Amino acid sequence: MTGPWPRCSFAAQAAGDPLEGTAPPGDRWLLVEHPGPWPAQALAALPVAVAAELADWAARARARVVLVRRPGRARTGGPRRWFRVDARPGREAVLTGTYATESRLPAVVDAPGEPYDGPLVLVCTHGRHDTCCAVRGRPVAAALAAEDPEAVWETTHVGGCRFAPAVVLLPHGYVLAGLDPADAPAVVEGYRRGRLEPRVVRGRSALPPAVQAAQHHARMATGAFGVDDLRLVHVTRDRGPDGGTDWHVELADPDCSVLLRERFVDTGRPLTCAAAHSGRMRVFDARKIGHEEQERAGAEADAGAIAVQGNASNRADPDRP
């Protein structure tokens, strides 16, 4: 390819990069209100010692620390807020509080906080990290804030800039891609009512990438779009005879078994706006999907075939009562 690279999210959208299995890892999220400016590496906006302590906690807790602000950067005076989110399945919870000085931030990782009801919606607008996040994220953040100003925050880097705008639905930790200002409010309202729009879901941050991908394929096969549907039961990883990696994922509510093949693909283009060289992306191909409705339909078809055979046998034997 010659000439300048196109912006990463437009190139990924044109190429049809698969979304499933691309949500960044995070059992927990710590949101720290910070009006900016946000440097390319978000925690560099904080004092060095504070940033180091928060990064250490994040590594131990498998957490993500992000800076947040209200869309439009408008802010009133007074203490700034923090939110600590548990995004693990079955443990979803949000605690919140305020901090007066940045030196106090390391204490919030263990602070009791106050329970926070209702969802939090993060939209990545971190332009200094990746241009696409600002260009595509800010209009979506503004549209969502117009509908629900209390729930919506702009955030620093989430991950997967080529899927901008990245939207995070908390407390579940679902990461979305490809929303536009027109359809974003309806998608978020669906989440508030307990329903996902599968075409834009990258995955859930507390689950491994293979499980995120398995849930996607299971949703499409079963029509189970609830936020708590298709919980993980068991996952195993096998090395195939050809050297490839297979994942066997068992899900429940409804029951579904998914076999995936993991592979890596050279894209021939950079995967972020800041990258100078082409990158590779991970892809999960669905090899086999089995679920309750499919098995029930098969059983009913088998029973029907047996009944037909029995009737045919009765007609062929005139002496049979």
Tab-separated table of N, CA and C in Angstrom, residues 156-278:
chain	number	residue	atom	x	y	z
A	156	THR	N	-10.582	8.224	29.007
A	156	THR	CA	-9.307	8.006	28.330
A	156	THR	C	-9.289	6.610	27.708
A	157	HIS	N	-8.157	6.263	27.149
A	157	HIS	CA	-7.991	5.063	26.322
A	157	HIS	C	-8.630	3.820	26.928
A	158	VAL	N	-9.435	3.140	26.109
A	158	VAL	CA	-10.072	1.891	26.500
A	158	VAL	C	-9.342	0.700	25.912
A	159	GLY	N	-8.954	0.805	24.651
A	159	GLY	CA	-8.300	-0.303	23.949
A	159	GLY	C	-9.049	-0.652	22.684
A	160	GLY	N	-8.297	-1.033	21.634
A	160	GLY	CA	-8.937	-1.349	20.368
A	160	GLY	C	-9.384	-0.102	19.641
A	161	CYS	N	-8.446	0.837	19.438
A	161	CYS	CA	-8.807	2.132	18.838
A	161	CYS	C	-9.417	1.974	17.454
A	162	ARG	N	-9.065	0.890	16.748
A	162	ARG	CA	-9.609	0.737	15.394
A	162	ARG	C	-11.115	0.468	15.406
A	163	PHE	N	-11.673	0.201	16.587
A	163	PHE	CA	-13.122	-0.001	16.703
A	163	PHE	C	-13.829	1.236	17.237
A	164	ALA	N	-13.163	2.391	17.170
A	164	ALA	CA	-13.768	3.632	17.658
A	164	ALA	C	-15.096	3.899	16.946
A	165	PRO	N	-16.045	4.461	17.709
A	165	PRO	CA	-15.935	4.866	19.100
A	165	PRO	C	-16.123	3.693	20.055
A	166	ALA	N	-15.218	3.577	21.023
A	166	ALA	CA	-15.343	2.546	22.045
A	166	ALA	C	-16.277	3.037	23.145
A	167	VAL	N	-17.302	2.246	23.425
A	167	VAL	CA	-18.275	2.567	24.470
A	167	VAL	C	-18.267	1.426	25.480
A	168	VAL	N	-18.199	1.756	26.759
A	168	VAL	CA	-18.177	0.759	27.822
A	168	VAL	C	-19.440	0.886	28.656
A	169	LEU	N	-20.121	-0.246	28.845
A	169	LEU	CA	-21.343	-0.286	29.640
A	169	LEU	C	-21.028	-0.932	30.980
A	170	LEU	N	-21.108	-0.132	32.026
A	170	LEU	CA	-20.812	-0.608	33.372
A	170	LEU	C	-22.096	-0.619	34.202
A	171	PRO	N	-22.244	-1.609	35.115
A	171	PRO	CA	-21.160	-2.386	35.705
A	171	PRO	C	-20.776	-3.687	34.988
A	172	HIS	N	-21.464	-4.088	33.938
A	172	HIS	CA	-21.185	-5.393	33.330
A	172	HIS	C	-19.862	-5.438	32.576
A	173	GLY	N	-19.361	-4.282	32.157
A	173	GLY	CA	-18.093	-4.270	31.440
A	173	GLY	C	-18.199	-4.675	29.991
A	174	TYR	N	-19.370	-4.529	29.391
A	174	TYR	CA	-19.496	-4.792	27.957
A	174	TYR	C	-18.873	-3.637	27.184
A	175	VAL	N	-18.053	-3.976	26.197
A	175	VAL	CA	-17.396	-2.971	25.368
A	175	VAL	C	-17.997	-3.047	23.973
A	176	LEU	N	-18.422	-1.889	23.466
A	176	LEU	CA	-19.110	-1.813	22.183
A	176	LEU	C	-18.243	-1.101	21.156
A	177	ALA	N	-18.619	-1.283	19.884
A	177	ALA	CA	-17.893	-0.649	18.788
A	177	ALA	C	-18.875	-0.186	17.727
A	178	GLY	N	-18.435	0.793	16.937
A	178	GLY	CA	-19.154	1.156	15.727
A	178	GLY	C	-20.460	1.882	15.899
A	179	LEU	N	-20.730	2.413	17.091
A	179	LEU	CA	-21.973	3.176	17.264
A	179	LEU	C	-21.858	4.541	16.597
A	180	ASP	N	-22.986	5.074	16.180
A	180	ASP	CA	-23.008	6.454	15.698
A	180	ASP	C	-23.994	7.241	16.543
A	181	PRO	N	-23.968	8.567	16.447
A	181	PRO	CA	-24.832	9.368	17.326
A	181	PRO	C	-26.312	9.054	17.180
A	182	ALA	N	-26.730	8.565	16.025
A	182	ALA	CA	-28.155	8.302	15.819
A	182	ALA	C	-28.634	7.055	16.535
A	183	ASP	N	-27.816	5.982	16.534
A	183	ASP	CA	-28.291	4.721	17.114
A	183	ASP	C	-27.781	4.461	18.526
A	184	ALA	N	-26.802	5.221	18.983
A	184	ALA	CA	-26.218	4.964	20.301
A	184	ALA	C	-27.230	5.053	21.441
A	185	PRO	N	-28.112	6.071	21.492
A	185	PRO	CA	-29.059	6.143	22.616
A	185	PRO	C	-29.953	4.915	22.729
A	186	ALA	N	-30.404	4.365	21.612
A	186	ALA	CA	-31.281	3.189	21.670
A	186	ALA	C	-30.521	1.974	22.177
A	187	VAL	N	-29.251	1.843	21.797
A	187	VAL	CA	-28.443	0.714	22.262
A	187	VAL	C	-28.239	0.801	23.773
A	188	VAL	N	-27.944	1.987	24.267
A	188	VAL	CA	-27.735	2.163	25.707
A	188	VAL	C	-29.036	1.961	26.470
A	189	GLU	N	-30.144	2.419	25.921
A	189	GLU	CA	-31.437	2.197	26.575
A	189	GLU	C	-31.746	0.701	26.636
A	190	GLY	N	-31.385	-0.034	25.587
A	190	GLY	CA	-31.560	-1.479	25.620
A	190	GLY	C	-30.766	-2.109	26.749
A	191	TYR	N	-29.524	-1.653	26.944
A	191	TYR	CA	-28.712	-2.172	28.053
A	191	TYR	C	-29.368	-1.866	29.395
A	192	ARG	N	-29.876	-0.668	29.531
A	192	ARG	CA	-30.552	-0.301	30.783
A	192	ARG	C	-31.715	-1.250	31.073
A	193	ARG	N	-32.352	-1.752	30.022
A	193	ARG	CA	-33.475	-2.682	30.161
A	193	ARG	C	-33.029	-4.138	30.185
A	194	GLY	N	-31.700	-4.358	30.146
A	194	GLY	CA	-31.190	-5.720	30.281
A	194	GLY	C	-30.970	-6.459	28.982
A	195	ARG	N	-30.872	-5.717	27.872
A	195	ARG	CA	-30.748	-6.369	26.571
A	195	ARG	C	-29.567	-5.777	25.797
A	196	LEU	N	-28.826	-6.647	25.086
A	196	LEU	CA	-27.681	-6.235	24.282
A	196	LEU	C	-28.055	-6.170	22.805
A	197	GLU	N	-27.325	-5.334	22.083
A	197	GLU	CA	-27.401	-5.316	20.622
A	197	GLU	C	-26.155	-6.053	20.122
A	198	PRO	N	-26.288	-7.322	19.730
A	198	PRO	CA	-25.101	-8.158	19.492
A	198	PRO	C	-24.204	-7.687	18.364
A	199	ARG	N	-24.738	-6.943	17.412
A	199	ARG	CA	-23.920	-6.557	16.263
A	199	ARG	C	-22.819	-5.576	16.644
A	200	VAL	N	-22.911	-4.944	17.813
A	200	VAL	CA	-21.900	-3.950	18.199
A	200	VAL	C	-21.105	-4.368	19.428
A	201	VAL	N	-21.319	-5.573	19.949
A	201	VAL	CA	-20.652	-6.009	21.180
A	201	VAL	C	-19.297	-6.633	20.852
A	202	ARG	N	-18.239	-6.062	21.395
A	202	ARG	CA	-16.899	-6.632	21.256
A	202	ARG	C	-16.673	-7.752	22.271
A	203	GLY	N	-17.284	-7.627	23.425
A	203	GLY	CA	-17.124	-8.638	24.457
A	203	GLY	C	-17.254	-8.020	25.836
A	204	ARG	N	-17.067	-8.860	26.836
A	204	ARG	CA	-17.163	-8.438	28.231
A	204	ARG	C	-15.776	-8.485	28.849
A	205	SER	N	-15.371	-7.392	29.491
A	205	SER	CA	-13.975	-7.238	29.908
A	205	SER	C	-13.519	-8.284	30.916
A	206	ALA	N	-14.423	-8.813	31.735
A	206	ALA	CA	-14.028	-9.775	32.764
A	206	ALA	C	-13.858	-11.196	32.224
A	207	LEU	N	-14.140	-11.406	30.950
A	207	LEU	CA	-14.048	-12.739	30.358
A	207	LEU	C	-12.885	-12.817	29.376
A	208	PRO	N	-12.267	-13.991	29.237
A	208	PRO	CA	-11.171	-14.145	28.277
A	208	PRO	C	-11.658	-13.925	26.847
A	209	PRO	N	-10.767	-13.537	25.937
A	209	PRO	CA	-11.179	-13.268	24.554
A	209	PRO	C	-11.929	-14.420	23.897
A	210	ALA	N	-11.488	-15.661	24.101
A	210	ALA	CA	-12.171	-16.799	23.478
A	210	ALA	C	-13.600	-16.927	23.987
A	211	VAL	N	-13.830	-16.653	25.253
A	211	VAL	CA	-15.175	-16.738	25.810
A	211	VAL	C	-16.035	-15.589	25.273
A	212	GLN	N	-15.453	-14.408	25.139
A	212	GLN	CA	-16.179	-13.295	24.525
A	212	GLN	C	-16.662	-13.684	23.126
A	213	ALA	N	-15.761	-14.290	22.341
A	213	ALA	CA	-16.125	-14.686	20.977
A	213	ALA	C	-17.173	-15.789	20.990
A	214	ALA	N	-17.034	-16.751	21.910
A	214	ALA	CA	-18.010	-17.838	21.997
A	214	ALA	C	-19.385	-17.295	22.340
A	215	GLN	N	-19.451	-16.335	23.256
A	215	GLN	CA	-20.742	-15.745	23.598
A	215	GLN	C	-21.364	-15.043	22.388
A	216	HIS	N	-20.545	-14.380	21.600
A	216	HIS	CA	-21.073	-13.727	20.407
A	216	HIS	C	-21.729	-14.739	19.466
A	217	HIS	N	-20.997	-15.801	19.156
A	217	HIS	CA	-21.538	-16.797	18.229
A	217	HIS	C	-22.771	-17.481	18.828
A	218	ALA	N	-22.764	-17.694	20.140
A	218	ALA	CA	-23.926	-18.309	20.795
A	218	ALA	C	-25.122	-17.367	20.759
A	219	ARG	N	-24.898	-16.066	20.956
A	219	ARG	CA	-26.016	-15.121	20.866
A	219	ARG	C	-26.661	-15.173	19.483
A	220	MET	N	-25.823	-15.180	18.465
A	220	MET	CA	-26.356	-15.174	17.114
A	220	MET	C	-27.094	-16.475	16.800
A	221	ALA	N	-26.655	-17.583	17.404
A	221	ALA	CA	-27.283	-18.878	17.140
A	221	ALA	C	-28.567	-19.073	17.936
A	222	THR	N	-28.622	-18.524	19.148
A	222	THR	CA	-29.750	-18.790	20.037
A	222	THR	C	-30.725	-17.629	20.163
A	223	GLY	N	-30.287	-16.412	19.830
A	223	GLY	CA	-31.135	-15.241	20.061
A	223	GLY	C	-31.183	-14.824	21.509
A	224	ALA	N	-30.234	-15.301	22.328
A	224	ALA	CA	-30.189	-14.950	23.749
A	224	ALA	C	-29.389	-13.663	23.900
A	225	PHE	N	-30.081	-12.523	23.975
A	225	PHE	CA	-29.432	-11.226	23.975
A	225	PHE	C	-29.444	-10.545	25.344
A	226	GLY	N	-29.874	-11.227	26.392
A	226	GLY	CA	-29.894	-10.636	27.722
A	226	GLY	C	-28.491	-10.425	28.259
A	227	VAL	N	-28.320	-9.406	29.104
A	227	VAL	CA	-26.990	-9.082	29.620
A	227	VAL	C	-26.411	-10.193	30.480
A	228	ASP	N	-27.275	-11.009	31.082
A	228	ASP	CA	-26.793	-12.096	31.933
A	228	ASP	C	-26.939	-13.467	31.276
A	229	ASP	N	-27.360	-13.500	30.020
A	229	ASP	CA	-27.489	-14.774	29.308
A	229	ASP	C	-26.117	-15.358	29.001
A	230	LEU	N	-26.101	-16.688	28.782
A	230	LEU	CA	-24.918	-17.389	28.287
A	230	LEU	C	-23.721	-17.229	29.230
A	231	ARG	N	-23.955	-17.562	30.494
A	231	ARG	CA	-22.853	-17.478	31.459
A	231	ARG	C	-21.855	-18.607	31.221
A	232	LEU	N	-20.617	-18.318	31.547
A	232	LEU	CA	-19.546	-19.287	31.341
A	232	LEU	C	-19.639	-20.423	32.344
A	233	VAL	N	-19.564	-21.659	31.845
A	233	VAL	CA	-19.523	-22.850	32.684
A	233	VAL	C	-18.122	-23.443	32.692
A	234	HIS	N	-17.551	-23.599	31.509
A	234	HIS	CA	-16.245	-24.257	31.415
A	234	HIS	C	-15.585	-23.871	30.099
A	235	VAL	N	-14.269	-23.747	30.128
A	235	VAL	CA	-13.528	-23.478	28.898
A	235	VAL	C	-12.227	-24.278	28.911
A	236	THR	N	-11.895	-24.896	27.786
A	236	THR	CA	-10.644	-25.630	27.642
A	236	THR	C	-9.952	-25.201	26.364
A	237	ARG	N	-8.647	-25.321	26.371
A	237	ARG	CA	-7.824	-24.941	25.219
A	237	ARG	C	-7.024	-26.149	24.765
A	238	ASP	N	-7.073	-26.440	23.476
A	238	ASP	CA	-6.358	-27.588	22.921
A	238	ASP	C	-5.502	-27.143	21.748
A	239	ARG	N	-4.362	-27.785	21.615
A	239	ARG	CA	-3.506	-27.547	20.466
A	239	ARG	C	-3.829	-28.576	19.401
A	240	GLY	N	-4.260	-28.122	18.228
A	240	GLY	CA	-4.638	-29.018	17.160
A	240	GLY	C	-3.439	-29.653	16.488
A	241	PRO	N	-3.647	-30.739	15.724
A	241	PRO	CA	-2.536	-31.421	15.052
A	241	PRO	C	-1.816	-30.535	14.044
A	242	ASP	N	-2.493	-29.509	13.551
A	242	ASP	CA	-1.861	-28.604	12.589
A	242	ASP	C	-1.176	-27.423	13.268
A	243	GLY	N	-1.129	-27.464	14.610
A	243	GLY	CA	-0.490	-26.386	15.353
A	243	GLY	C	-1.419	-25.260	15.729
A	244	GLY	N	-2.666	-25.287	15.250
A	244	GLY	CA	-3.628	-24.256	15.611
A	244	GLY	C	-4.169	-24.460	17.010
A	245	THR	N	-4.852	-23.452	17.516
A	245	THR	CA	-5.417	-23.495	18.866
A	245	THR	C	-6.925	-23.580	18.794
A	246	ASP	N	-7.493	-24.591	19.438
A	246	ASP	CA	-8.940	-24.753	19.521
A	246	ASP	C	-9.411	-24.434	20.934
A	247	TRP	N	-10.560	-23.796	21.015
A	247	TRP	CA	-11.175	-23.478	22.300
A	247	TRP	C	-12.546	-24.133	22.355
A	248	HIS	N	-12.808	-24.861	23.435
A	248	HIS	CA	-14.111	-25.480	23.688
A	248	HIS	C	-14.750	-24.702	24.838
A	249	VAL	N	-15.863	-24.043	24.569
A	249	VAL	CA	-16.506	-23.185	25.565
A	249	VAL	C	-17.917	-23.688	25.826
A	250	GLU	N	-18.199	-23.975	27.095
A	250	GLU	CA	-19.529	-24.410	27.507
A	250	GLU	C	-20.228	-23.246	28.212
A	251	LEU	N	-21.420	-22.918	27.760
A	251	LEU	CA	-22.198	-21.818	28.299
A	251	LEU	C	-23.544	-22.332	28.809
A	252	ALA	N	-24.173	-21.555	29.661
A	252	ALA	CA	-25.489	-21.934	30.205
A	252	ALA	C	-26.419	-20.736	30.199
A	253	ASP	N	-27.719	-21.054	30.298
A	253	ASP	CA	-28.779	-20.030	30.335
A	253	ASP	C	-28.823	-19.192	29.065
A	254	PRO	N	-29.104	-19.800	27.920
A	254	PRO	CA	-29.377	-21.222	27.683
A	254	PRO	C	-28.086	-22.017	27.463
A	255	ASP	N	-28.219	-23.352	27.558
A	255	ASP	CA	-27.068	-24.219	27.339
A	255	ASP	C	-26.590	-24.099	25.898
A	256	CYS	N	-25.288	-23.950	25.742
A	256	CYS	CA	-24.723	-23.838	24.404
A	256	CYS	C	-23.253	-24.249	24.459
A	257	SER	N	-22.823	-25.019	23.470
A	257	SER	CA	-21.439	-25.470	23.364
A	257	SER	C	-20.845	-24.899	22.085
A	258	VAL	N	-19.691	-24.252	22.209
A	258	VAL	CA	-19.068	-23.587	21.064
A	258	VAL	C	-17.637	-24.067	20.915
A	259	LEU	N	-17.271	-24.471	19.708
A	259	LEU	CA	-15.896	-24.831	19.371
A	259	LEU	C	-15.334	-23.741	18.470
A	260	LEU	N	-14.221	-23.141	18.883
A	260	LEU	CA	-13.592	-22.058	18.146
A	260	LEU	C	-12.191	-22.443	17.707
A	261	ARG	N	-11.757	-21.898	16.582
A	261	ARG	CA	-10.359	-21.986	16.165
A	261	ARG	C	-9.767	-20.572	16.223
A	262	GLU	N	-8.695	-20.431	16.976
A	262	GLU	CA	-8.010	-19.151	17.099
A	262	GLU	C	-6.898	-19.060	16.055
A	263	ARG	N	-6.830	-17.933	15.384
A	263	ARG	CA	-5.760	-17.725	14.422
A	263	ARG	C	-5.395	-16.241	14.382
A	264	PHE	N	-4.252	-15.946	13.801
A	264	PHE	CA	-3.788	-14.566	13.668
A	264	PHE	C	-3.653	-14.220	12.197
A	265	VAL	N	-4.058	-12.998	11.865
A	265	VAL	CA	-4.123	-12.566	10.474
A	265	VAL	C	-3.283	-11.309	10.287
A	266	ASP	N	-2.412	-11.312	9.285
A	266	ASP	CA	-1.696	-10.095	8.917
A	266	ASP	C	-2.655	-9.174	8.175
A	267	THR	N	-2.855	-7.965	8.688
A	267	THR	CA	-3.852	-7.068	8.118
A	267	THR	C	-3.324	-6.246	6.950
A	268	GLY	N	-2.009	-6.088	6.865
A	268	GLY	CA	-1.457	-5.258	5.800
A	268	GLY	C	-1.645	-3.772	6.036
A	269	ARG	N	-1.975	-3.402	7.264
A	269	ARG	CA	-2.166	-1.990	7.592
A	269	ARG	C	-1.911	-1.808	9.088
A	270	PRO	N	-1.589	-0.595	9.525
A	270	PRO	CA	-1.471	-0.347	10.964
A	270	PRO	C	-2.825	-0.498	11.646
A	271	LEU	N	-2.810	-0.932	12.888
A	271	LEU	CA	-4.057	-1.135	13.613
A	271	LEU	C	-4.448	0.056	14.471
A	272	THR	N	-3.599	1.072	14.547
A	272	THR	CA	-3.953	2.315	15.231
A	272	THR	C	-3.483	3.478	14.373
A	273	CYS	N	-4.020	4.648	14.643
A	273	CYS	CA	-3.611	5.828	13.887
A	273	CYS	C	-2.153	6.187	14.131
A	274	ALA	N	-1.643	5.850	15.316
A	274	ALA	CA	-0.274	6.221	15.660
A	274	ALA	C	0.758	5.206	15.173
A	275	ALA	N	0.329	4.010	14.812
A	275	ALA	CA	1.271	2.969	14.410
A	275	ALA	C	1.898	3.294	13.053
A	276	ALA	N	3.160	2.888	12.905
A	276	ALA	CA	3.871	3.146	11.661
A	276	ALA	C	3.961	1.916	10.766
A	277	HIS	N	3.660	0.745	11.315
A	277	HIS	CA	3.798	-0.494	10.558
A	277	HIS	C	2.511	-1.304	10.627
A	278	SER	N	2.337	-2.195	9.671
A	278	SER	CA	1.144	-3.037	9.647
A	278	SER	C	1.151	-3.997	10.829
